[in-house]
XYZ file of N, CA and C in Angstrom:
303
model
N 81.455 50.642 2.619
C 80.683 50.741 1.420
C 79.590 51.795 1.545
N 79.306 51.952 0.483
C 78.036 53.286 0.750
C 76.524 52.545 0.542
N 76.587 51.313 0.149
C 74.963 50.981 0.289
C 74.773 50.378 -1.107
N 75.395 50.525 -1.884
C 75.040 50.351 -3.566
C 74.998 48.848 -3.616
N 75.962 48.204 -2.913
C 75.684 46.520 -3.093
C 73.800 46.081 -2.404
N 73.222 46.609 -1.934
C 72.159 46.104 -1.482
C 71.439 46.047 -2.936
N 70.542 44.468 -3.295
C 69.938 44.391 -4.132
C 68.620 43.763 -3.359
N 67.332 44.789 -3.199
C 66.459 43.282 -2.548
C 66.289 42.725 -1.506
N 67.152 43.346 -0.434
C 67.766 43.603 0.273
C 68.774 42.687 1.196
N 69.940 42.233 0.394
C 70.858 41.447 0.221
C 71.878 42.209 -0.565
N 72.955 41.613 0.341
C 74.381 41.935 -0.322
C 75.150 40.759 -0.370
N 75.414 40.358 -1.654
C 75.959 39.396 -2.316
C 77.715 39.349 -2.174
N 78.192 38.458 -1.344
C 79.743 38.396 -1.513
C 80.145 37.239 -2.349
N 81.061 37.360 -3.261
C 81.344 35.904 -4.030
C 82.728 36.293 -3.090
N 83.119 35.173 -2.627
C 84.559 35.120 -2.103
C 85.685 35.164 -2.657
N 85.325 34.542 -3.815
C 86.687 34.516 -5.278
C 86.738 36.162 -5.241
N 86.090 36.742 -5.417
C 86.243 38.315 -5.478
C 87.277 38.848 -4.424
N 87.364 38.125 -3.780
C 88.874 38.982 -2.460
C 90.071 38.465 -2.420
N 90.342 37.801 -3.321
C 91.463 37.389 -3.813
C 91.872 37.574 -5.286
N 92.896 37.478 -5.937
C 93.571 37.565 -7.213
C 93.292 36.544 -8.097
N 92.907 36.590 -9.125
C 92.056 36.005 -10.217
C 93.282 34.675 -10.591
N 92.061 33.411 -10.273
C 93.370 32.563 -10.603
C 93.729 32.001 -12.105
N 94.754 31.703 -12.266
C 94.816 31.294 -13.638
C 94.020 30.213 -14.477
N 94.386 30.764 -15.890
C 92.747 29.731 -16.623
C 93.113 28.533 -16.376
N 92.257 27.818 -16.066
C 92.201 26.226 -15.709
C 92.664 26.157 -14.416
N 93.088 26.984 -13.636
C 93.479 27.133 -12.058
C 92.187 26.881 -10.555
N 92.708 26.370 -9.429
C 92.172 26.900 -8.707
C 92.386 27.787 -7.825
N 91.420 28.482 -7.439
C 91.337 29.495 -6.501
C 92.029 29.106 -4.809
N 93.099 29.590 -4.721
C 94.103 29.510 -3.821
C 93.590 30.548 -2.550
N 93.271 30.027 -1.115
C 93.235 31.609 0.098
C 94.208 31.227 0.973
N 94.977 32.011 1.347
C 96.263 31.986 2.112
C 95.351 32.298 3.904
N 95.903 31.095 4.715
C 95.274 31.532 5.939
C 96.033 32.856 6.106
N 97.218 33.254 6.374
C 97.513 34.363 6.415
C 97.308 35.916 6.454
N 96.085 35.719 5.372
C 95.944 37.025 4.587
C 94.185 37.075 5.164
N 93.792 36.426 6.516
C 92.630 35.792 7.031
C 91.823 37.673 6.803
N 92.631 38.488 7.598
C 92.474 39.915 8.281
C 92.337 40.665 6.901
N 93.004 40.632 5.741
C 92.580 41.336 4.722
C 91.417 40.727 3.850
N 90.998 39.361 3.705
C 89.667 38.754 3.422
C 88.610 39.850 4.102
N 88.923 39.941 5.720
C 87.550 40.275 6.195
C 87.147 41.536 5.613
N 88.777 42.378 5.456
C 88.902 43.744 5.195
C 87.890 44.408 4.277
N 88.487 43.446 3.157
C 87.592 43.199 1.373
C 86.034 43.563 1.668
N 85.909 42.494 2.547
C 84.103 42.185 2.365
C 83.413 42.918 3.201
N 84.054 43.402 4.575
C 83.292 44.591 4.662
C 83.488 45.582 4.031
N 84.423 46.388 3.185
C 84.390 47.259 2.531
C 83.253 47.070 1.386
N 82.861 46.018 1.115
C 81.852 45.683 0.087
C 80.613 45.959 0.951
N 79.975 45.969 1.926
C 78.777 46.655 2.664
C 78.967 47.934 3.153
N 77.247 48.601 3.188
C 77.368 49.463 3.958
C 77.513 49.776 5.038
N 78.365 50.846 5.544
C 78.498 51.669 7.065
C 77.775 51.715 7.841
N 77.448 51.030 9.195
C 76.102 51.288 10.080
C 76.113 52.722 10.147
N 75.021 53.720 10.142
C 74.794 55.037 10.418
C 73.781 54.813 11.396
N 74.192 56.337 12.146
C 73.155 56.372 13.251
C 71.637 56.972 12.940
N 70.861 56.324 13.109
C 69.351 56.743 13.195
C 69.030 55.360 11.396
N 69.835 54.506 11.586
C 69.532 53.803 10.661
C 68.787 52.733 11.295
N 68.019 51.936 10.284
C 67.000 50.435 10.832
C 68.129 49.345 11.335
N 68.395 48.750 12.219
C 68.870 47.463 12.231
C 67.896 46.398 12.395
N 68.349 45.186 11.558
C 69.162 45.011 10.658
C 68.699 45.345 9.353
N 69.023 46.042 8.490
C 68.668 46.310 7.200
C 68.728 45.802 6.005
N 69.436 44.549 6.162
C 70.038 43.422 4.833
C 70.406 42.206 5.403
N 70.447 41.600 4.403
C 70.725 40.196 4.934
C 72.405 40.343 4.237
N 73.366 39.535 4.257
C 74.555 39.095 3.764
C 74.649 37.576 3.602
N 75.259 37.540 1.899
C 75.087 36.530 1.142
C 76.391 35.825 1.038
N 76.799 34.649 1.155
C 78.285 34.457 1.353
C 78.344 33.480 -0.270
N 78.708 33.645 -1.071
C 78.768 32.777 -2.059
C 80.101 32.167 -2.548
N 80.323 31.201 -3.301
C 81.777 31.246 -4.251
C 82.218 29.741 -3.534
N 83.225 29.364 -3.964
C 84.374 27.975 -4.073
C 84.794 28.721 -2.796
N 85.381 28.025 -1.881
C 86.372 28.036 -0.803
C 86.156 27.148 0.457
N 87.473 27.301 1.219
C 87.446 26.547 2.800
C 86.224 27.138 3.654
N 86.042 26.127 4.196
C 84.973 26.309 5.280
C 85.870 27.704 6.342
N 87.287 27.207 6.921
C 87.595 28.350 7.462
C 87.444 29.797 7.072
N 87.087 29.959 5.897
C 87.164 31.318 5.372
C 85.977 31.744 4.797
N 84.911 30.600 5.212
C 83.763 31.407 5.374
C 83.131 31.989 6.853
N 84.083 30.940 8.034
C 83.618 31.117 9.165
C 83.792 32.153 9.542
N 85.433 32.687 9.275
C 86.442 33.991 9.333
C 85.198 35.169 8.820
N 84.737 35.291 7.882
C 84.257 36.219 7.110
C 82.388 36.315 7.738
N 82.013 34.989 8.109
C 81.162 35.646 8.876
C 81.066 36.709 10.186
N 82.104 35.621 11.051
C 82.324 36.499 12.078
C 82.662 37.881 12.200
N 83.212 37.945 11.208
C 83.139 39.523 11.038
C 82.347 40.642 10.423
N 81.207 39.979 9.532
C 80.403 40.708 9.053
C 78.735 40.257 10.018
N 78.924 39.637 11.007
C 77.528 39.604 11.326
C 77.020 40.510 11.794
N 77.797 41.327 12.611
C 77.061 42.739 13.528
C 76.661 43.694 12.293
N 76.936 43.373 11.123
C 77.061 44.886 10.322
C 75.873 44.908 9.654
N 75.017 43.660 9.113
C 73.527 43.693 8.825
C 72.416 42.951 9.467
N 72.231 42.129 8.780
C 71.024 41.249 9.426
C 72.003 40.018 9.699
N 71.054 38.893 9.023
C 71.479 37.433 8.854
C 72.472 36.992 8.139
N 73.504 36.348 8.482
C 74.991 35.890 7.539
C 74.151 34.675 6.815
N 74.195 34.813 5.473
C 74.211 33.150 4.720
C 74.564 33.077 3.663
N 74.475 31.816 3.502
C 75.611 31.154 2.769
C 75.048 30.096 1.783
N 75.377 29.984 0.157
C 74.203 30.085 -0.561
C 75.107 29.081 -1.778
N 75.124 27.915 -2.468
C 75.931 27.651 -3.491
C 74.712 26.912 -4.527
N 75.031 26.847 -5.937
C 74.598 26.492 -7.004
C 73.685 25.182 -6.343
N 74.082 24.023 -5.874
C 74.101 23.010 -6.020
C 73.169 22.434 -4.383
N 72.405 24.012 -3.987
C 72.474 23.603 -2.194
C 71.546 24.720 -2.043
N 70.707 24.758 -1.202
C 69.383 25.726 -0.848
C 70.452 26.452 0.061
N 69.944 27.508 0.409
C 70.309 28.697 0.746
C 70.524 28.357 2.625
N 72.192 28.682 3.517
C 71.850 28.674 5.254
C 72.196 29.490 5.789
N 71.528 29.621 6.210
C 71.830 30.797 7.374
C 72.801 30.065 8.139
N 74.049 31.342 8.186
C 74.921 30.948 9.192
C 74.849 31.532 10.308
N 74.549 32.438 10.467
C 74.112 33.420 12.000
C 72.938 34.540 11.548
N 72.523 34.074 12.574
C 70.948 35.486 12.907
C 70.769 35.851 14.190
N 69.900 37.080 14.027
C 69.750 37.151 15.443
C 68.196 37.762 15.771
N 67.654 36.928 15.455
C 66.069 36.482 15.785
C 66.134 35.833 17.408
């Protein structure tokens, strides 16, 4: 990504977003399978570490309906790339899933 998702300095992932829009009145279906193109998605949705840049420079926001596995999947792979992984729903104060304080 080039940086444009940072708002505030947070980048917002809804997870429904890396998959195919499910049908009206449907739920949202994630194939363990397709674990490696999830991660693919959502880092392409952040920016590129560059050199002579601040680390960490953002936090990452994990939002949306889904399995616990496929938020774990999706942290692990986006934690080195900003700050703090968390994970944030309507109904639930905001957790940090990994930092590195």
């Amino acid at each position: 990504g080039d940086g444009t998702a940072i708002t505030a300095g947070v980048v917002i992932i809804d997870i429904t977003s890396l998959t195919d829009v499910p049908p009206p009145g449907g739920r949202v279906n994630f194939d363990i399978n397709l674990v490696t193109e999830y991660q693919r998605k959502a880092l392409a949705m952040i920016p590129a570490f560059a050199p002579g840049r601040k680390f960490p420079e953002f936090e990452i926001l994990l939002t949306g309906p889904g399995p616990i596995w496929l938020y774990l999947a999706l942290a692990a792979a986006l934690h080195s790339r900003g700050g703090k992984v968390s994970y944030a729903a309507p109904n639930a104060p905001r957790v940090e899933v990994i930092g590195h304080k």
